Coordinates of C-alpha atoms and ligand atoms in Angstrom, one line a residue:
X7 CA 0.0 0.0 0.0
X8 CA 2.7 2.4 0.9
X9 CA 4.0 2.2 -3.0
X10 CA 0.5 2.3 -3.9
X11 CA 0.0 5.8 -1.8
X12 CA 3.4 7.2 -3.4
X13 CA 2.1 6.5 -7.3
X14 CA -1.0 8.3 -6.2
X15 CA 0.6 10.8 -4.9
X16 CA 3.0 11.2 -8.2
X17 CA 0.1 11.1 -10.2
X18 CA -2.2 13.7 -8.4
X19 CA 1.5 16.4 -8.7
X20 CA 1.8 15.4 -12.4
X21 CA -1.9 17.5 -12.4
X22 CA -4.0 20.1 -14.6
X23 CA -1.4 22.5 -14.8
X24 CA 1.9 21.4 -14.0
X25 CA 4.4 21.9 -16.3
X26 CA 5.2 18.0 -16.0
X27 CA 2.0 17.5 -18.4
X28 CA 3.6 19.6 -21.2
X29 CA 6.0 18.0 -23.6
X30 CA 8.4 20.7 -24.4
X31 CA 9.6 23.4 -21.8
X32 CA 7.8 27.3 -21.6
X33 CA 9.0 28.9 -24.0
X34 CA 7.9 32.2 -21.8
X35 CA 9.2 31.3 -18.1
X36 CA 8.3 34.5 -15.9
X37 CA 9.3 34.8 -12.0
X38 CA 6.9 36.2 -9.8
X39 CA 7.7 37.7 -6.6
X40 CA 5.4 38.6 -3.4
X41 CA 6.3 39.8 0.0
X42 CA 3.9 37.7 2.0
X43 CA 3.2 34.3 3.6
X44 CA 3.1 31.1 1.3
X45 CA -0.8 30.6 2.7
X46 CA -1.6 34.2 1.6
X47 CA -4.9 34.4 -0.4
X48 CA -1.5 36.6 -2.7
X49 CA -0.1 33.4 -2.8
X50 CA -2.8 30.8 -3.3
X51 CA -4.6 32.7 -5.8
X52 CA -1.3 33.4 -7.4
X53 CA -0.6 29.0 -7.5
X54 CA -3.7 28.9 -9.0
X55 CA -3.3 31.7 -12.0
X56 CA -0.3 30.3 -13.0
X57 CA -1.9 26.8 -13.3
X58 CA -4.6 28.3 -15.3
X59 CA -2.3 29.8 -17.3
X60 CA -0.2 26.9 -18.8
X61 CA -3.1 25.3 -19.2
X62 CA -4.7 27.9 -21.5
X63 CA -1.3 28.6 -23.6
X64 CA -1.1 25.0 -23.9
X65 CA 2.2 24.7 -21.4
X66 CA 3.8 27.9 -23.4
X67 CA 3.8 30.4 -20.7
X68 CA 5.3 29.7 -16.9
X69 CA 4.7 31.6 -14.0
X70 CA 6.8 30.7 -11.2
X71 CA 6.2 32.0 -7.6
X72 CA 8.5 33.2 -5.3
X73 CA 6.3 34.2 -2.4
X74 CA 7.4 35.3 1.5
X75 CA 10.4 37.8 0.1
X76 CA 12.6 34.7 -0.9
X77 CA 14.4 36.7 -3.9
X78 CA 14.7 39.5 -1.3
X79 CA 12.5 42.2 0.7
X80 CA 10.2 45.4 -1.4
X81 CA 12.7 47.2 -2.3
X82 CA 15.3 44.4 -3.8
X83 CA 12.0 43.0 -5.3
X84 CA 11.2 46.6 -7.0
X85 CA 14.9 47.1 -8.2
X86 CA 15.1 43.5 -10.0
X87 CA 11.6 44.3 -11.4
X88 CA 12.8 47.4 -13.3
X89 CA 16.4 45.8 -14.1
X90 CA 14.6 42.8 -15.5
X91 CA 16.3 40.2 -12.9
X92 CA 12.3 39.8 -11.6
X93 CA 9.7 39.9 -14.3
X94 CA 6.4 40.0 -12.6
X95 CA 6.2 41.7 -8.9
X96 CA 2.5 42.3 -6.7
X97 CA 3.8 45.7 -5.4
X98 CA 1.2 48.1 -3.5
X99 CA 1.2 51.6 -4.7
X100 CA 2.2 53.0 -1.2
X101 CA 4.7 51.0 -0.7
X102 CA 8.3 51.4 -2.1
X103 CA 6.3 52.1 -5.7
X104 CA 5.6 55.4 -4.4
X105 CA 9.4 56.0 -3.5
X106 CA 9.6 56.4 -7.5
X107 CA 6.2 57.5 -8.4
X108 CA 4.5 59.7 -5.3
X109 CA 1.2 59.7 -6.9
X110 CA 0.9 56.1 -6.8
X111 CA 0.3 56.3 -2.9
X112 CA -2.9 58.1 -3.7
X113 CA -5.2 54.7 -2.8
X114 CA -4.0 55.0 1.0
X115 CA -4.7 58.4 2.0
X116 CA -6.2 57.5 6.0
X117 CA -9.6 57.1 6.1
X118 CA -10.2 57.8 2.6
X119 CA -12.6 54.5 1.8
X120 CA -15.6 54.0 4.1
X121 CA -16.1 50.4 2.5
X122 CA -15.2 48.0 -0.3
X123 CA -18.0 48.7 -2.7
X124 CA -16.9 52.6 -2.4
X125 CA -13.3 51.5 -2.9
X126 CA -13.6 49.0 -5.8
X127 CA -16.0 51.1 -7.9
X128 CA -13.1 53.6 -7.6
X129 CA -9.7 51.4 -8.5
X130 CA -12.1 49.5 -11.2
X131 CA -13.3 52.7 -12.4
X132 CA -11.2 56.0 -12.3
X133 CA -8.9 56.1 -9.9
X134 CA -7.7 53.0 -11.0
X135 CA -7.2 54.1 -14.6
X136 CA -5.7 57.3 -13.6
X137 CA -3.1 55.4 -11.2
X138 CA -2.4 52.5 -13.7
X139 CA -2.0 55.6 -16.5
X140 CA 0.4 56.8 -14.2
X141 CA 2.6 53.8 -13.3
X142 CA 2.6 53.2 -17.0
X143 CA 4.5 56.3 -17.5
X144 CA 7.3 54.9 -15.6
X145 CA 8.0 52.2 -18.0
X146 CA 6.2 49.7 -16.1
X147 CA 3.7 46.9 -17.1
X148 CA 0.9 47.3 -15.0
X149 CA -2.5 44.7 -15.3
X150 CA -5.9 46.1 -14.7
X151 CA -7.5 44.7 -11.2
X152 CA -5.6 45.1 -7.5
X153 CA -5.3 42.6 -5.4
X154 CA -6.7 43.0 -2.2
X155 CA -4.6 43.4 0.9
X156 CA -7.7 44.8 2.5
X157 CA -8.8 47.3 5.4
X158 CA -5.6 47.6 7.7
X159 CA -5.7 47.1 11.7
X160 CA -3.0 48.5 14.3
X161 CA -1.6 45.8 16.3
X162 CA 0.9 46.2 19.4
X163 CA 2.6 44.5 22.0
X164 CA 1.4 47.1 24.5
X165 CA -1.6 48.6 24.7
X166 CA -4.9 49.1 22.8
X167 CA -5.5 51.9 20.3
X168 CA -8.8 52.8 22.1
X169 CA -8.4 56.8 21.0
X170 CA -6.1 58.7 19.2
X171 CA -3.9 59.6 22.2
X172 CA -3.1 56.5 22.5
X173 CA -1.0 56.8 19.8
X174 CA 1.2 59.0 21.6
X175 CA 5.0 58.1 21.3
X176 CA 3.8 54.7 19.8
X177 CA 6.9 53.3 18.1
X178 CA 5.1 51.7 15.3
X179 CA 6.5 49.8 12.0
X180 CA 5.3 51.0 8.4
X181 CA 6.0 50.4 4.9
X182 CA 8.7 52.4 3.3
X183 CA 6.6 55.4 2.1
X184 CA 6.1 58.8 3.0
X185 CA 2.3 58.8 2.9
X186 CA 2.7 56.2 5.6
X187 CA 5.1 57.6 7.8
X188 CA 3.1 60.9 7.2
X189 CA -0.2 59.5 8.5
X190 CA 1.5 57.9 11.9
X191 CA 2.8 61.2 12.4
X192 CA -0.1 62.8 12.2
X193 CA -1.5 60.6 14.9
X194 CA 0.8 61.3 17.1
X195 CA 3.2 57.9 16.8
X196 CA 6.8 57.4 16.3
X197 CA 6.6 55.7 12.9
X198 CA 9.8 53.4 11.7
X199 CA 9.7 52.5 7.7
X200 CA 10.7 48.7 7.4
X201 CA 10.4 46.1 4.5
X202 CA 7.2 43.6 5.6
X203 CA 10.3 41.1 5.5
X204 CA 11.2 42.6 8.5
X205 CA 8.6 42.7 10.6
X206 CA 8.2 39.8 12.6
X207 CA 11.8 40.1 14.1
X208 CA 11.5 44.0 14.3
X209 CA 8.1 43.1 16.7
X210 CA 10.0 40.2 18.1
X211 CA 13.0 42.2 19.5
X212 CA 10.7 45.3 20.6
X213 CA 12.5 47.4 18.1
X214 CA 8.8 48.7 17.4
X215 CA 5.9 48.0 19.4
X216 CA 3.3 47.7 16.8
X217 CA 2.9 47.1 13.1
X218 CA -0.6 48.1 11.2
X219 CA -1.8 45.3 8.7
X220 CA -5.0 43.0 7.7
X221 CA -5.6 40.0 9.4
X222 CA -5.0 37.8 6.5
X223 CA -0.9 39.1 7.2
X224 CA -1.7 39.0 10.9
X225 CA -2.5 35.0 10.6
X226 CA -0.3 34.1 7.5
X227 CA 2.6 35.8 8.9
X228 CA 2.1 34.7 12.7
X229 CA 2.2 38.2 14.1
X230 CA -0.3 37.0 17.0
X231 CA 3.0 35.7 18.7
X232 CA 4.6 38.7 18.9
X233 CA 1.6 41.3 19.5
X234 CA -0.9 41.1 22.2
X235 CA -3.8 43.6 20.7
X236 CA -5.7 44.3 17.5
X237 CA -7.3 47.8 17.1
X238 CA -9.9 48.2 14.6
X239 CA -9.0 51.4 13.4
X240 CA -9.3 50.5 9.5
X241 CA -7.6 53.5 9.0
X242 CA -6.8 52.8 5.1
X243 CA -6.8 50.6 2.7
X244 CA -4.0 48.9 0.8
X245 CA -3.6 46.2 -2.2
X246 CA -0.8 44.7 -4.7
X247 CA -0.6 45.7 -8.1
X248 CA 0.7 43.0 -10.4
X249 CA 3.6 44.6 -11.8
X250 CA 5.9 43.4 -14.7
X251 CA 9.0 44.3 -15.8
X252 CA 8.0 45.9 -19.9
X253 CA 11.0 44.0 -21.7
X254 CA 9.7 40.7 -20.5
X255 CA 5.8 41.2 -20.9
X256 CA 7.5 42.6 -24.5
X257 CA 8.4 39.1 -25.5
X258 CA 5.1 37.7 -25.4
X259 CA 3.0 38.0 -28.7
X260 CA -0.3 40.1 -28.3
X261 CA -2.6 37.0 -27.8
X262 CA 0.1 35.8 -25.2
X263 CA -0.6 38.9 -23.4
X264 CA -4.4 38.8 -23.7
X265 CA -4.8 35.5 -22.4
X266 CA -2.1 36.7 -19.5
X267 CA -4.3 39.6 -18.4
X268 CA -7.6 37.6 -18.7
X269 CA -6.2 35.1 -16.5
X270 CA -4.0 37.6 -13.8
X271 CA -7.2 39.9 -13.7
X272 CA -9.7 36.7 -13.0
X273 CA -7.4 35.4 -10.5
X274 CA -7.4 38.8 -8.3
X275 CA -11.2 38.9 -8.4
X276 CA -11.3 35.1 -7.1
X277 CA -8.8 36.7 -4.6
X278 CA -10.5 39.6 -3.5
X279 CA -13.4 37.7 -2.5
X280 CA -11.1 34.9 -0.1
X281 CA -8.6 37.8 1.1
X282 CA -12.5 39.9 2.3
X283 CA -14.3 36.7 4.0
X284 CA -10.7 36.1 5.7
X285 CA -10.3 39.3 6.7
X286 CA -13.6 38.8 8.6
X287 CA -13.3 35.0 9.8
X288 CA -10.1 35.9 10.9
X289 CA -10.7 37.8 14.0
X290 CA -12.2 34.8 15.7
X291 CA -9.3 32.3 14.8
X292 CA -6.8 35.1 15.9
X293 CA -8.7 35.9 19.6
X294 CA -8.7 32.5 19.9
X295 CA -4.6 32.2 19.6
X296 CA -4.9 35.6 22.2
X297 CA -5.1 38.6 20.0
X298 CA -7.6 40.9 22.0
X299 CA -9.4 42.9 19.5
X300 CA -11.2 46.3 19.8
X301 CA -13.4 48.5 17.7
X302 CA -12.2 51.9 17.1
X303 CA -14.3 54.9 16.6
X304 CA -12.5 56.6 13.0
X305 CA -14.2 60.0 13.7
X306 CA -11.5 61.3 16.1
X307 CA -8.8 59.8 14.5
X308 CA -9.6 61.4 11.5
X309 CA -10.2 64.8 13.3
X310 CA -7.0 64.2 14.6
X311 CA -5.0 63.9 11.0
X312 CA -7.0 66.8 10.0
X313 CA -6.0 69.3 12.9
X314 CA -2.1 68.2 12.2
X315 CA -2.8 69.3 8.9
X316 CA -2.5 65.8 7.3
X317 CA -5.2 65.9 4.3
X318 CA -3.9 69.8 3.6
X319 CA -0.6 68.4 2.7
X320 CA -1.4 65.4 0.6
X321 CA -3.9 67.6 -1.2
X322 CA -1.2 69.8 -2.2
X323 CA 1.6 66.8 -2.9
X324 CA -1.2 64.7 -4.9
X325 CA -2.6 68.1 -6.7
X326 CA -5.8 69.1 -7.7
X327 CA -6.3 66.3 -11.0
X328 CA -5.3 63.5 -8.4
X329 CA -7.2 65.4 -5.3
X330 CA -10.4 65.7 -7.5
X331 CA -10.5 62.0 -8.6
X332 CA -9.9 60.9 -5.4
X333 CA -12.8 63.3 -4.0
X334 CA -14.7 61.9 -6.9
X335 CA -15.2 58.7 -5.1
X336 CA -14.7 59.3 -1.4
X337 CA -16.3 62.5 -1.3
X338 CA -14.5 65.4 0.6
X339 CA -11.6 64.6 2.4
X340 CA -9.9 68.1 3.2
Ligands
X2X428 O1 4.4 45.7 4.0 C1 3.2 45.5 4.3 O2 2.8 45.8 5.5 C2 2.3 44.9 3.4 C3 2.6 43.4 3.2 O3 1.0 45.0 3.8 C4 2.4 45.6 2.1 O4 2.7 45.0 1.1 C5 2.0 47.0 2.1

């Protein structure tokens, strides 16, 4: 029986998909890089697109993953995505994308999105055209849908985010951005700017107390171990464009690159609707493990950023064409 097991188990790998049913090699072989978790709806979504995808180009076109910063953290990511060292890289627009293109951060001004139908009706319609219009610009490869990250939560180590003083002197990790940092400082905290590959030990070592992220990251990446509370400050939204490097997405012949963007784009619909219902289910799983969650009333917080001038600022970085589209879909913000 044991053989018996092991055949099986040959035979169910050699599957829909896998590049072992194909008799000749890809003759497109992309890598594609993320910076979270292997079990991240990013990642499993991202297993499944690439299956989908040598099976519709009849085994011509590989995608291989790379997930959990293997090939390196954001910002090695981002630089062997626009050398062409990394051809395809999920990259949020606040994140080190907006070190090179500031406009790109737009999506995560605080408190902008009240909830998803507001937000997707924006990056599926406008803003999203505006932003990808933009990226484009820089010489990358940009396809049409996001991929949900989702609504982002404050955790720490020491106590809850109950109201906005609380923030007070909070040493806090963020993305490498300034629209981040900006935002923390404008609640009051001590924001630090670290790759999501360093998180856990930064958390771990009490170089920061607290880290803001869905709880998706929260479970995938096992941050309950190292952070006692969840605040529910949903205090902006975040998600991965999928990025590619323009010499490789070059090299594919047009119906190639059709059949790539019909199956990338499907792929992040399936996945905004597991990273949403996990990003709910979640919250039990992780109180169980310990997390203590509590809701957060936004209203002060986002009196707060507004006394310390936050929205006046961005208004004037972002200017009024990016302001107004933005306003288009949130309504006023400053
Ligand atoms: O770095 C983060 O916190 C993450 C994983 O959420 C992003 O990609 C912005």
């Amino acid at each position: 029986t044991r053989r018996r097991v092991a055949v099986l188990g040959a035979a169910a790998t050699i599957g829909v998909g896998s590049p072992l049913r194909y008799a000749k090699a890809a003759e497109f072989s992309f890598k594609w890089g993320t910076n979270v978790p292997d079990s991240h709806p990013l990642n499993v979504h991202g297993r499944k697109a690439a299956a989908a995808l040598m099976e519709a180009t009849n085994g011509r076109v590989e995608l291989r993953m790379f997930p959990n910063n293997q090939l390196g953290g954001d910002a090695d990511m981002f630089s062997q995505l626009r050398s062409g060292a990394l051809e395809c890289f999920s990259l949020s627009g606040v994140n080190v994308l907006s070190t090179m293109l500031p406009a790109a951060a737009i999506s995560g001004v605080g408190f902008a999105f009240k909830d998803y139908p507001t937000l997707w009706k924006a990056m599926d319609g406008k803003l999203g055209e505006w932003l990808r219009a933009q990226i484009a610009r820089t010489g990358l490869v940009v396809q049409e849908k996001i991929w949900d990250n989702g609504f982002r939560q404050v955790t720490t180590s020491t106590r809850p985010i109950l109201k906005p003083e609380d923030f007070n002197g909070l040493k806090i990790r963020v993305p490498v951005s300034a629209l981040w940092t900006s935002l923390f400082q404008g609640l009051g905290a001590s924001p630090t700017s670290l790759n999501f590959a360093e998180v856990y030990s930064a958390l771990q070592t009490k170089v920061v107390d607290g880290q803001e992220n869905p709880p998706a990251i929260i479970s995938a990446a096992k941050l309950f171990e190292v952070q006692k509370h969840c605040s529910l400050t949903n205090h902006m939204w975040d998600g991965w464009w999928f990025l590619m490097n323009r010499r490789a997405w070059g090299q594919l012949p047009p119906d190639l690159q059709r059949t790539f963007s019909t199956v990338i784009d499907a792929a992040a619909m399936a996945q905004r609707e597991d990273v949403a219902r996990q990003n709910e289910a979640l919250k039990a799983d992780l109180a169980a493990k310990g997390l203590i969650f509590n809701d957060v009333d936004p209203a002060p917080f986002r009196a707060t950023l507004s006394k310390a001038g936050f929205y006046q600022t961005w208004k004037q970085k972002f200017g009024p064409e990016a302001w107004g589209i933005l306003e288009e879909s949130t309504g006023p913000l400053a």
